[in-house]
Amino acid sequence: MKKIKAILPRNKAIIWSLILLITLLWGYAWVLMKEALEYMGPFTFSAFRFGIGAITLLLVVWIMKIGLPPKRYWKHLIIVGILQTSIVFLLVMYGLEFVDAGKSSVLLYSMPMWSSLLAVKFLGEKITPVRMTGLLIGMLGLLTILGWDIWTGQSFEVIFGEILIIIAAISWAISNTYYRLNVQELPKIQASAFQMFFGAIGISIAMLVMEWGDPIVLNVTSMYYILFTGILASALCFTVWFFIISKIDMVTATISTLLVPIFGLVFSSILLDEKLTAGVLTGSALIIIGIIIATITKKNPYAE
């Protein structure tokens, strides 16, 4: 018992270190995703990004001699790939043509709300009053960041882009739940590699249909955007994400991703000159408070 108690804090520290790493990388990636649209179409960039990410992971799987997943998992990996990679990033990248990078990240990370509802319905998880309070405070933070302009004074194009990104958030939430139900027994790097491979195929098909013949500028800057988002923000981060959601409950894991829009807004302010208003700062504070409250629980979620 003493040994278990000694291990739990270390596991908790490792999990939160990984969460901090991927949310920081994902937050920075929003800036690169927005900037990449200056060099190529949204679907073309996503095809490059996830093609590179899938190739990277498949090489690692080959080097580690993990092999192919059992045939019974292929259907599930295709579904996860379509939900988490194809749908999410086709919609997000198209929406970014109309919506600021910082605000787009806020909309996508409404995902914890949808994931929490699905986790209760399909995974049998319980949202305690404490976690519900944390989730509601975090979502209030998102609404505070978005401000009143989400309701008034926006063009049809901006509203359309925002709706696409919210649909992407729902698709990601469905993917999280589907993964937990059908795929989590696989090695995490194998699951990430093959779902990303199938997802990249879906994105490539959309790119060929929608952007065939459109100009593509490949230079040092655009290649940096592709390689960073493909290798680090995709291959590395999604493998770590699958590890996290297999180790702790869905509600805690997804609420923690509310850190991403905070990092996204900070990087957007520094690199894209998007404004950090009082509403943004207040909303960010609410998100952090919500995460802290939601992860205070008597039962240690890191004990698995």
Coordinates of C-alpha atoms in Angstrom, one line a residue:
M1 CA 0.0 0.0 0.0
K2 CA 2.8 2.4 0.8
K3 CA 4.5 1.6 -2.5
I4 CA 1.2 2.4 -4.4
K5 CA 0.8 5.7 -2.5
A6 CA 4.3 6.6 -3.4
I7 CA 3.7 5.8 -7.1
L8 CA 0.4 7.7 -7.5
P9 CA 1.8 11.3 -7.0
R10 CA 4.6 10.4 -9.5
N11 CA 2.0 9.1 -12.0
K12 CA -0.1 12.3 -11.5
A13 CA 2.9 14.5 -12.1
I14 CA 3.8 12.5 -15.3
I15 CA 0.2 12.8 -16.6
W16 CA 0.0 16.5 -16.0
S17 CA 3.4 17.1 -17.5
L18 CA 2.3 15.3 -20.7
I19 CA -1.0 17.3 -20.7
L20 CA 1.0 20.6 -20.3
L21 CA 3.3 19.5 -23.2
I22 CA 0.6 18.7 -25.7
T23 CA -1.6 21.7 -24.8
L24 CA 1.4 24.0 -25.3
L25 CA 2.2 22.5 -28.6
W26 CA -1.4 22.4 -29.8
G27 CA -1.8 26.1 -28.7
Y28 CA 1.2 27.2 -30.7
A29 CA 0.1 25.0 -33.7
W30 CA -3.0 27.2 -34.1
V31 CA -0.9 30.1 -35.1
L32 CA 1.0 28.0 -37.7
M33 CA -2.3 26.6 -39.0
K34 CA -3.6 30.1 -39.6
E35 CA -0.4 31.3 -41.2
A36 CA -0.1 28.3 -43.5
L37 CA -3.2 29.5 -45.3
E38 CA -1.0 32.2 -46.9
Y39 CA 0.9 29.4 -48.7
M40 CA -1.7 26.8 -49.7
G41 CA -5.3 25.8 -49.4
P42 CA -6.6 24.5 -46.0
F43 CA -7.2 20.9 -47.3
T44 CA -3.8 20.8 -49.0
F45 CA -2.0 21.9 -45.8
S46 CA -3.9 19.3 -43.7
A47 CA -3.1 16.6 -46.3
F48 CA 0.6 17.5 -46.0
R49 CA 0.4 17.8 -42.2
F50 CA -1.2 14.5 -41.5
G51 CA 0.5 12.7 -44.3
I52 CA 3.9 13.6 -42.7
G53 CA 2.5 12.7 -39.2
A54 CA 1.2 9.3 -40.4
I55 CA 4.5 8.5 -42.2
T56 CA 6.5 9.5 -39.0
L57 CA 4.4 7.2 -36.8
L58 CA 4.4 4.3 -39.3
L59 CA 8.1 4.5 -39.4
V60 CA 8.3 4.3 -35.7
V61 CA 5.9 1.3 -35.6
W62 CA 8.1 -0.4 -38.2
I63 CA 11.3 0.3 -36.4
M64 CA 9.8 -0.9 -33.1
K65 CA 8.5 -4.0 -34.9
I66 CA 5.0 -3.5 -33.6
G67 CA 3.4 -4.8 -36.8
L68 CA -0.1 -4.4 -38.1
P69 CA -3.1 -4.2 -35.8
P70 CA -5.4 -7.3 -35.7
K71 CA -8.0 -7.3 -38.5
R72 CA -10.8 -6.8 -36.0
Y73 CA -9.5 -3.3 -35.2
W74 CA -9.2 -2.0 -38.7
K75 CA -12.8 -0.9 -39.0
H76 CA -12.6 0.9 -35.7
L77 CA -9.3 2.6 -36.7
I78 CA -10.9 3.8 -39.9
I79 CA -13.8 5.3 -38.0
V80 CA -11.5 7.0 -35.4
G81 CA -9.4 8.3 -38.3
I82 CA -12.3 9.8 -40.1
L83 CA -13.8 11.3 -36.9
Q84 CA -10.7 12.7 -35.3
T85 CA -8.4 13.5 -38.2
S86 CA -10.5 13.9 -41.4
I87 CA -13.6 15.6 -40.1
V88 CA -12.1 17.6 -37.4
F89 CA -9.2 19.1 -39.4
L90 CA -11.0 19.5 -42.6
L91 CA -13.7 21.6 -40.8
V92 CA -11.2 23.5 -38.6
M93 CA -8.8 24.4 -41.4
Y94 CA -11.7 25.6 -43.6
G95 CA -13.2 27.5 -40.7
L96 CA -9.8 29.2 -40.1
E97 CA -10.3 31.0 -43.4
F98 CA -13.0 33.1 -41.7
V99 CA -12.3 33.0 -38.0
D100 CA -9.2 34.3 -36.0
A101 CA -6.8 31.6 -34.8
G102 CA -7.3 32.4 -31.1
K103 CA -11.1 32.3 -31.3
S104 CA -11.0 29.2 -33.4
S105 CA -9.1 27.3 -30.7
V106 CA -11.6 28.5 -28.1
L107 CA -14.5 27.1 -30.2
L108 CA -12.8 23.7 -30.8
Y109 CA -12.2 23.3 -27.2
S110 CA -15.9 23.3 -26.4
M111 CA -15.0 19.6 -26.9
P112 CA -14.8 18.8 -23.2
M113 CA -18.5 19.6 -22.8
W114 CA -19.5 17.2 -25.5
S115 CA -17.0 14.5 -24.3
S116 CA -18.3 14.7 -20.8
L117 CA -21.9 14.2 -21.9
L118 CA -20.9 11.2 -24.1
A119 CA -18.7 9.7 -21.3
V120 CA -21.7 9.7 -18.9
K121 CA -24.0 8.2 -21.6
F122 CA -21.7 5.6 -23.1
L123 CA -18.7 5.0 -20.7
G124 CA -20.7 5.0 -17.5
E125 CA -18.6 7.7 -16.0
K126 CA -20.1 10.0 -13.4
I127 CA -19.8 13.8 -13.4
T128 CA -19.6 14.6 -9.7
P129 CA -20.9 18.0 -8.5
V130 CA -17.3 19.1 -8.2
R131 CA -16.4 18.2 -11.7
M132 CA -19.6 19.6 -13.1
T133 CA -18.8 22.9 -11.3
G134 CA -15.3 22.9 -12.8
L135 CA -16.6 22.1 -16.3
L136 CA -19.3 24.9 -16.1
I137 CA -16.7 27.4 -14.9
G138 CA -14.4 26.4 -17.7
M139 CA -17.1 26.7 -20.3
L140 CA -18.1 30.1 -18.9
G141 CA -14.5 31.0 -19.4
L142 CA -14.7 30.1 -23.1
L143 CA -17.9 32.2 -23.5
T144 CA -16.2 35.1 -21.8
I145 CA -13.3 34.9 -24.2
L146 CA -15.6 34.7 -27.2
G147 CA -17.4 37.8 -25.9
W148 CA -20.6 39.3 -27.3
D149 CA -19.4 39.3 -30.9
I150 CA -20.3 35.7 -31.2
W151 CA -23.9 36.7 -30.9
T152 CA -23.9 40.1 -32.7
G153 CA -22.2 42.1 -35.4
Q154 CA -20.7 39.1 -37.3
S155 CA -20.8 38.4 -41.0
F156 CA -22.3 35.3 -42.4
E157 CA -18.9 33.9 -43.3
V158 CA -17.6 34.3 -39.7
I159 CA -20.7 32.6 -38.3
F160 CA -20.4 29.8 -40.9
G161 CA -16.7 29.3 -39.9
E162 CA -17.6 29.2 -36.2
I163 CA -20.4 26.6 -36.8
L164 CA -17.9 24.4 -38.7
I165 CA -15.4 24.5 -35.9
I166 CA -18.1 23.6 -33.3
I167 CA -19.1 20.6 -35.4
A168 CA -15.4 19.6 -35.4
A169 CA -15.4 19.8 -31.6
I170 CA -18.4 17.4 -31.5
S171 CA -16.7 15.0 -33.9
W172 CA -13.6 15.0 -31.7
A173 CA -15.7 14.2 -28.7
I174 CA -17.4 11.3 -30.5
S175 CA -13.9 10.0 -31.5
N176 CA -12.7 10.1 -27.9
T177 CA -15.6 8.0 -26.7
Y178 CA -15.4 5.6 -29.7
Y179 CA -11.7 5.1 -29.0
R180 CA -12.3 4.2 -25.4
L181 CA -15.0 1.7 -26.3
N182 CA -13.2 0.0 -29.2
V183 CA -9.5 0.8 -29.7
Q184 CA -7.8 1.5 -26.4
E185 CA -6.4 -2.1 -26.0
L186 CA -4.0 -1.5 -28.9
P187 CA -0.5 0.0 -28.3
K188 CA -1.0 3.7 -28.3
I189 CA 1.5 4.5 -31.0
Q190 CA 0.0 1.8 -33.3
A191 CA -3.5 3.2 -32.8
S192 CA -2.3 6.7 -33.4
A193 CA -0.3 5.7 -36.5
F194 CA -3.1 3.9 -38.3
Q195 CA -6.0 6.2 -37.4
M196 CA -3.9 9.1 -38.7
F197 CA -3.0 7.2 -41.8
F198 CA -6.7 6.5 -42.6
G199 CA -7.6 10.1 -41.6
A200 CA -4.9 11.5 -43.9
I201 CA -6.4 9.5 -46.8
G202 CA -9.8 11.1 -46.2
I203 CA -8.2 14.5 -46.1
S204 CA -6.2 13.8 -49.3
I205 CA -9.4 12.8 -51.1
A206 CA -11.0 16.1 -50.1
M207 CA -7.9 18.0 -51.2
L208 CA -7.9 16.4 -54.6
V209 CA -11.6 17.1 -55.1
M210 CA -11.7 20.7 -53.7
E211 CA -8.2 22.1 -54.3
W212 CA -6.7 20.3 -57.3
G213 CA -4.7 22.8 -59.3
D214 CA -4.7 25.5 -56.6
P215 CA -1.3 27.2 -56.0
I216 CA 1.1 25.7 -53.4
V217 CA 4.1 27.6 -52.1
L218 CA 6.7 25.4 -50.6
N219 CA 9.6 27.3 -48.9
V220 CA 11.5 27.2 -45.6
T221 CA 8.6 28.8 -43.8
S222 CA 5.8 26.7 -45.1
M223 CA 7.8 23.5 -44.7
Y224 CA 8.4 24.5 -41.1
Y225 CA 4.6 24.8 -40.6
I226 CA 4.1 21.4 -42.1
L227 CA 6.8 19.6 -40.3
F228 CA 6.1 21.1 -36.9
T229 CA 2.3 20.5 -37.0
G230 CA 2.8 17.1 -38.7
I231 CA 5.5 15.6 -36.5
L232 CA 5.1 17.4 -33.1
A233 CA 1.5 18.6 -33.0
S234 CA 0.1 15.5 -34.8
A235 CA 2.3 12.4 -34.5
L236 CA 3.6 13.1 -31.0
C237 CA 0.6 14.9 -29.5
F238 CA -2.1 12.5 -30.6
T239 CA -0.1 9.5 -29.5
V240 CA 0.3 11.1 -26.1
W241 CA -3.4 12.1 -26.1
F242 CA -4.4 8.5 -26.6
F243 CA -2.2 7.5 -23.7
I244 CA -3.7 10.1 -21.5
I245 CA -7.4 9.2 -22.2
S246 CA -6.6 5.5 -21.6
K247 CA -5.0 6.3 -18.2
I248 CA -7.5 8.8 -16.6
D249 CA -11.2 9.3 -16.9
M250 CA -12.6 11.1 -19.9
V251 CA -14.0 14.1 -18.0
T252 CA -10.7 14.9 -16.3
A253 CA -8.7 14.4 -19.5
T254 CA -10.9 16.5 -21.7
I255 CA -11.4 19.4 -19.2
S256 CA -7.6 19.7 -19.1
T257 CA -7.5 20.5 -22.8
L258 CA -9.1 23.8 -22.0
L259 CA -5.6 25.0 -21.5
V260 CA -5.1 24.9 -25.3
P261 CA -7.2 28.0 -26.2
I262 CA -5.3 29.9 -23.5
F263 CA -2.0 29.1 -25.1
G264 CA -3.5 29.6 -28.5
L265 CA -4.7 33.1 -27.6
V266 CA -1.3 34.0 -26.0
F267 CA 0.7 32.8 -29.1
S268 CA -1.9 34.5 -31.4
S269 CA -1.4 37.8 -29.5
I270 CA 2.4 37.6 -29.7
L271 CA 2.8 36.3 -33.2
L272 CA -0.4 37.5 -35.0
D273 CA -1.1 40.7 -33.2
E274 CA -4.6 39.4 -32.1
K275 CA -5.8 41.4 -29.1
L276 CA -5.7 40.1 -25.5
T277 CA -8.7 41.9 -24.2
A278 CA -10.0 42.0 -20.6
G279 CA -12.6 39.4 -21.6
V280 CA -9.8 37.1 -22.8
L281 CA -7.8 37.5 -19.6
T282 CA -10.9 37.0 -17.4
G283 CA -12.0 34.0 -19.4
S284 CA -8.5 32.4 -19.2
A285 CA -8.6 32.8 -15.4
L286 CA -12.0 31.1 -15.3
I287 CA -10.7 28.2 -17.4
I288 CA -7.7 27.7 -15.1
I289 CA -10.0 27.8 -12.0
G290 CA -12.4 25.4 -13.7
I291 CA -9.6 22.9 -14.4
I292 CA -8.3 23.1 -10.8
I293 CA -11.8 22.5 -9.4
A294 CA -12.6 19.7 -11.8
T295 CA -9.5 17.7 -11.0
I296 CA -10.0 17.9 -7.2
T297 CA -11.5 14.5 -6.3
K298 CA -11.2 12.1 -3.5
K299 CA -10.8 9.2 -5.7
N300 CA -7.4 9.4 -7.5
P301 CA -8.0 9.3 -11.3
Y302 CA -4.4 8.3 -12.0
A303 CA -4.5 5.0 -10.2
E304 CA -5.0 2.8 -13.3

